[in-house]
mmCIF file of C-alpha atoms in Angstrom:
data_model
loop_
_atom_site.group_PDB
_atom_site.id
_atom_site.type_symbol
_atom_site.label_atom_id
_atom_site.label_comp_id
_atom_site.label_asym_id
_atom_site.label_seq_id
_atom_site.Cartn_x
_atom_site.Cartn_y
_atom_site.Cartn_z
ATOM 1 C CA MET A 1 30.975 -118.210 -210.802
ATOM 2 C CA HIS A 2 32.708 -117.602 -207.465
ATOM 3 C CA GLN A 3 32.750 -114.052 -206.108
ATOM 4 C CA ASN A 4 34.820 -112.841 -203.205
ATOM 5 C CA LYS A 5 33.125 -111.643 -200.023
ATOM 6 C CA LYS A 6 33.621 -107.915 -200.801
ATOM 7 C CA GLN A 7 31.876 -108.274 -204.168
ATOM 8 C CA GLN A 8 28.996 -110.153 -202.565
ATOM 9 C CA MET A 9 28.438 -107.408 -199.962
ATOM 10 C CA THR A 10 28.736 -104.476 -202.370
ATOM 11 C CA VAL A 11 25.420 -103.085 -203.484
ATOM 12 C CA GLY A 12 25.085 -100.858 -206.507
ATOM 13 C CA THR A 13 28.026 -102.014 -208.593
ATOM 14 C CA ARG A 14 26.110 -103.249 -211.623
ATOM 15 C CA PRO A 15 26.678 -100.629 -214.357
ATOM 16 C CA GLY A 16 23.443 -99.427 -215.912
ATOM 17 C CA HIS A 17 21.225 -101.318 -213.469
ATOM 18 C CA LEU A 18 18.162 -99.136 -212.817
ATOM 19 C CA GLU A 19 17.684 -100.188 -209.208
ATOM 20 C CA ASP A 20 21.299 -99.330 -208.398
ATOM 21 C CA SER A 21 21.259 -95.964 -210.172
ATOM 22 C CA ARG A 22 18.531 -94.416 -208.002
ATOM 23 C CA LEU A 23 21.088 -93.302 -205.381
ATOM 24 C CA SER A 24 24.052 -91.009 -205.944
ATOM 25 C CA LYS A 25 27.488 -92.436 -205.303
ATOM 26 C CA LYS A 26 28.082 -90.138 -202.318
ATOM 27 C CA TYR A 27 24.707 -90.910 -200.719
ATOM 28 C CA ARG A 28 25.253 -94.629 -201.261
ATOM 29 C CA GLN A 29 28.618 -94.288 -199.474
ATOM 30 C CA HIS A 30 26.847 -92.718 -196.473
ATOM 31 C CA LEU A 31 24.403 -95.623 -196.354
ATOM 32 C CA GLU A 32 27.176 -98.190 -196.706
ATOM 33 C CA LYS A 33 29.116 -96.524 -193.883
ATOM 34 C CA GLY A 34 25.987 -96.561 -191.703
ATOM 35 C CA PHE A 35 25.463 -100.238 -192.465
ATOM 36 C CA GLU A 36 29.095 -100.995 -191.643
ATOM 37 C CA GLU A 37 28.867 -99.126 -188.311
ATOM 38 C CA PHE A 38 25.726 -101.037 -187.374
ATOM 39 C CA THR A 39 27.325 -104.343 -188.378
ATOM 40 C CA GLN A 40 30.337 -103.641 -186.155
ATOM 41 C CA TRP A 41 28.109 -102.657 -183.227
ATOM 42 C CA TYR A 42 25.916 -105.728 -183.722
ATOM 43 C CA SER A 43 28.824 -108.173 -183.990
ATOM 44 C CA ARG A 44 30.274 -106.926 -180.666
ATOM 45 C CA ARG A 45 26.990 -107.483 -178.798
ATOM 46 C CA HIS A 46 25.158 -110.401 -180.381
ATOM 47 C CA LEU A 47 26.039 -113.976 -181.219
ATOM 48 C CA SER A 48 23.601 -114.914 -183.968
ATOM 49 C CA PRO A 49 24.013 -113.555 -187.505
ATOM 50 C CA PHE A 50 21.829 -110.518 -188.137
ATOM 51 C CA GLY A 51 20.185 -112.107 -191.183
ATOM 52 C CA ASP A 52 18.993 -115.067 -189.092
ATOM 53 C CA LEU A 53 16.876 -112.966 -186.693
ATOM 54 C CA THR A 54 13.099 -113.036 -186.763
ATOM 55 C CA LEU A 55 11.360 -109.839 -187.784
ATOM 56 C CA LEU A 56 10.373 -109.172 -184.175
ATOM 57 C CA ASP A 57 13.959 -109.636 -182.967
ATOM 58 C CA THR A 58 15.314 -107.517 -185.814
ATOM 59 C CA ASN A 59 12.975 -104.703 -184.837
ATOM 60 C CA ALA A 60 14.045 -104.978 -181.194
ATOM 61 C CA VAL A 61 17.760 -104.933 -182.048
ATOM 62 C CA LEU A 62 17.383 -101.915 -184.329
ATOM 63 C CA ALA A 63 15.243 -100.073 -181.772
ATOM 64 C CA GLU A 64 18.014 -100.710 -179.217
ATOM 65 C CA TYR A 65 20.614 -99.426 -181.690
ATOM 66 C CA VAL A 66 18.646 -96.220 -182.346
ATOM 67 C CA GLN A 67 18.186 -95.745 -178.586
ATOM 68 C CA ILE A 68 21.924 -95.858 -177.823
ATOM 69 C CA MET A 69 23.082 -93.713 -180.766
ATOM 70 C CA PRO A 70 22.504 -90.339 -179.026
ATOM 71 C CA ASP A 71 24.146 -91.703 -175.854
ATOM 72 C CA LEU A 72 27.245 -92.509 -177.919
ATOM 73 C CA GLY A 73 27.280 -88.954 -179.274
ATOM 74 C CA HIS A 74 26.223 -89.888 -182.794
ATOM 75 C CA SER A 75 24.106 -87.559 -184.881
ATOM 76 C CA TYR A 76 20.526 -88.120 -185.953
ATOM 77 C CA THR A 77 21.644 -88.207 -189.582
ATOM 78 C CA ARG A 78 24.233 -90.871 -188.846
ATOM 79 C CA ALA A 79 21.622 -93.081 -187.191
ATOM 80 C CA LYS A 80 19.208 -92.510 -190.072
ATOM 81 C CA HIS A 81 21.891 -93.517 -192.573
ATOM 82 C CA SER A 82 22.494 -96.673 -190.557
ATOM 83 C CA LEU A 83 18.833 -97.691 -190.719
ATOM 84 C CA LEU A 84 18.603 -96.838 -194.406
ATOM 85 C CA GLY A 85 21.855 -98.733 -195.045
ATOM 86 C CA ILE A 86 20.415 -101.789 -193.322
ATOM 87 C CA GLN A 87 17.343 -101.555 -195.548
ATOM 88 C CA LEU A 88 19.613 -101.182 -198.579
ATOM 89 C CA TYR A 89 21.374 -104.463 -197.788
ATOM 90 C CA HIS A 90 18.231 -106.185 -196.492
ATOM 91 C CA PRO A 91 15.402 -104.906 -198.733
ATOM 92 C CA ARG A 92 12.941 -107.337 -197.141
ATOM 93 C CA LEU A 93 13.040 -105.111 -194.036
ATOM 94 C CA ARG A 94 11.654 -102.030 -195.792
ATOM 95 C CA GLY A 95 8.381 -101.010 -194.231
ATOM 96 C CA THR A 96 8.709 -103.451 -191.326
ATOM 97 C CA LEU A 97 10.922 -101.582 -188.856
ATOM 98 C CA ALA A 98 8.242 -99.622 -187.037
ATOM 99 C CA ARG A 99 9.942 -99.615 -183.619
ATOM 100 C CA ALA A 100 13.259 -98.400 -184.977
ATOM 101 C CA TRP A 101 11.659 -95.655 -187.081
ATOM 102 C CA ASP A 102 9.404 -94.654 -184.157
ATOM 103 C CA GLY A 103 12.584 -94.159 -182.143
ATOM 104 C CA MET A 104 13.989 -92.004 -184.932
ATOM 105 C CA ARG A 105 10.806 -89.886 -184.970
ATOM 106 C CA GLY A 106 11.039 -89.457 -181.200
ATOM 107 C CA TRP A 107 14.661 -88.401 -181.498
ATOM 108 C CA LYS A 108 13.865 -85.918 -184.262
ATOM 109 C CA ALA A 109 11.063 -84.403 -182.171
ATOM 110 C CA GLN A 110 13.621 -83.665 -179.440
ATOM 111 C CA LEU A 111 15.994 -81.868 -181.817
ATOM 112 C CA PRO A 112 15.817 -78.077 -181.920
ATOM 113 C CA GLN A 113 13.763 -76.784 -184.829
ATOM 114 C CA LYS A 114 15.581 -74.778 -187.475
ATOM 115 C CA HIS A 115 13.315 -72.334 -189.235
ATOM 116 C CA ARG A 116 14.512 -70.048 -191.964
ATOM 117 C CA LEU A 117 13.658 -66.413 -191.571
ATOM 118 C CA PRO A 118 11.202 -65.193 -194.163
ATOM 119 C CA PHE A 119 12.220 -62.541 -196.666
ATOM 120 C CA PRO A 120 10.817 -59.246 -195.305
ATOM 121 C CA HIS A 121 7.851 -57.835 -197.228
ATOM 122 C CA LYS A 122 9.399 -54.328 -197.223
ATOM 123 C CA ALA A 123 12.620 -55.707 -198.710
ATOM 124 C CA LEU A 124 10.599 -57.329 -201.496
ATOM 125 C CA HIS A 125 8.936 -54.005 -202.363
ATOM 126 C CA ALA A 126 12.285 -52.184 -202.246
ATOM 127 C CA PHE A 127 13.946 -54.743 -204.536
ATOM 128 C CA PHE A 128 10.993 -54.777 -206.913
ATOM 129 C CA GLY A 129 10.957 -50.959 -207.145
ATOM 130 C CA LEU A 130 14.716 -50.769 -207.672
ATOM 131 C CA ALA A 131 14.633 -53.481 -210.342
ATOM 132 C CA LEU A 132 11.800 -51.665 -212.178
ATOM 133 C CA GLU A 133 13.682 -48.375 -212.027
ATOM 134 C CA ILE A 134 16.814 -50.005 -213.458
ATOM 135 C CA ALA A 135 14.746 -51.834 -216.089
ATOM 136 C CA LEU A 136 13.142 -48.604 -217.311
ATOM 137 C CA GLY A 137 16.441 -46.694 -217.370
ATOM 138 C CA ASP A 138 18.718 -49.256 -219.019
ATOM 139 C CA PRO A 139 17.743 -50.284 -222.536
ATOM 140 C CA ALA A 140 20.489 -52.933 -222.738
ATOM 141 C CA TRP A 141 19.585 -54.772 -219.525
ATOM 142 C CA GLY A 142 16.017 -53.580 -219.043
ATOM 143 C CA LEU A 143 14.310 -56.827 -220.023
ATOM 144 C CA ALA A 144 16.589 -58.869 -217.757
ATOM 145 C CA TRP A 145 15.871 -56.607 -214.752
ATOM 146 C CA LEU A 146 12.151 -56.606 -215.462
ATOM 147 C CA THR A 147 12.152 -60.397 -215.686
ATOM 148 C CA LEU A 148 14.094 -60.681 -212.415
ATOM 149 C CA ALA A 149 11.696 -58.298 -210.668
ATOM 150 C CA VAL A 150 8.668 -60.304 -211.789
ATOM 151 C CA ILE A 151 10.255 -63.653 -210.872
ATOM 152 C CA VAL A 152 11.211 -62.458 -207.379
ATOM 153 C CA ARG A 153 7.723 -61.091 -206.759
ATOM 154 C CA LEU A 154 6.104 -64.247 -208.153
ATOM 155 C CA ALA A 155 8.359 -66.442 -206.005
ATOM 156 C CA PHE A 156 7.524 -64.465 -202.870
ATOM 157 C CA PHE A 157 3.764 -64.599 -203.266
ATOM 158 C CA GLY A 158 3.790 -68.101 -204.771
ATOM 159 C CA LEU A 159 5.858 -69.416 -201.824
ATOM 160 C CA LEU A 160 8.470 -70.756 -204.229
ATOM 161 C CA ARG A 161 12.015 -71.673 -203.357
ATOM 162 C CA PRO A 162 14.718 -69.891 -205.391
ATOM 163 C CA GLY A 163 15.418 -72.994 -207.489
ATOM 164 C CA GLU A 164 11.719 -73.461 -208.226
ATOM 165 C CA ALA A 165 11.338 -69.818 -209.265
ATOM 166 C CA LEU A 166 14.333 -69.960 -211.567
ATOM 167 C CA GLY A 167 13.008 -73.157 -213.134
ATOM 168 C CA LEU A 168 9.713 -71.548 -214.196
ATOM 169 C CA LYS A 169 8.984 -71.506 -217.914
#
């Protein structure tokens, strides 16, 4: 059966296929866009088809691509989506692109670190005390406030994220 070129290049269009369903539609679109951007960049600079390159040459080309991305003003995430998009369309490359991923690690190390401020210990005690006071004084909502107080305290000392704490059973 003959398929057009667009259908041949589209990954993840087989309904119910387990391999295709591991990525959300939006994330897959990011990877496809990254792959498309790389393909355009590659076709402007190189003569041979990308799929015909040796593994060594592929690594060199992708390392070059990662190297120029910050110079072109592209974000780290955009470059990462490009590499992951390439691996999506060329699964044989997974685990073999050490130079390109080393470049990504170097780039990430240069980015400013973003640390979240911890919840102050005094604020935890204040919230816990207030929640207990409300719990003891309100028969209708007392159990809910007591539960919230315990969950917040447990999350703080258990180093849980809010979603993890709310998912406790």
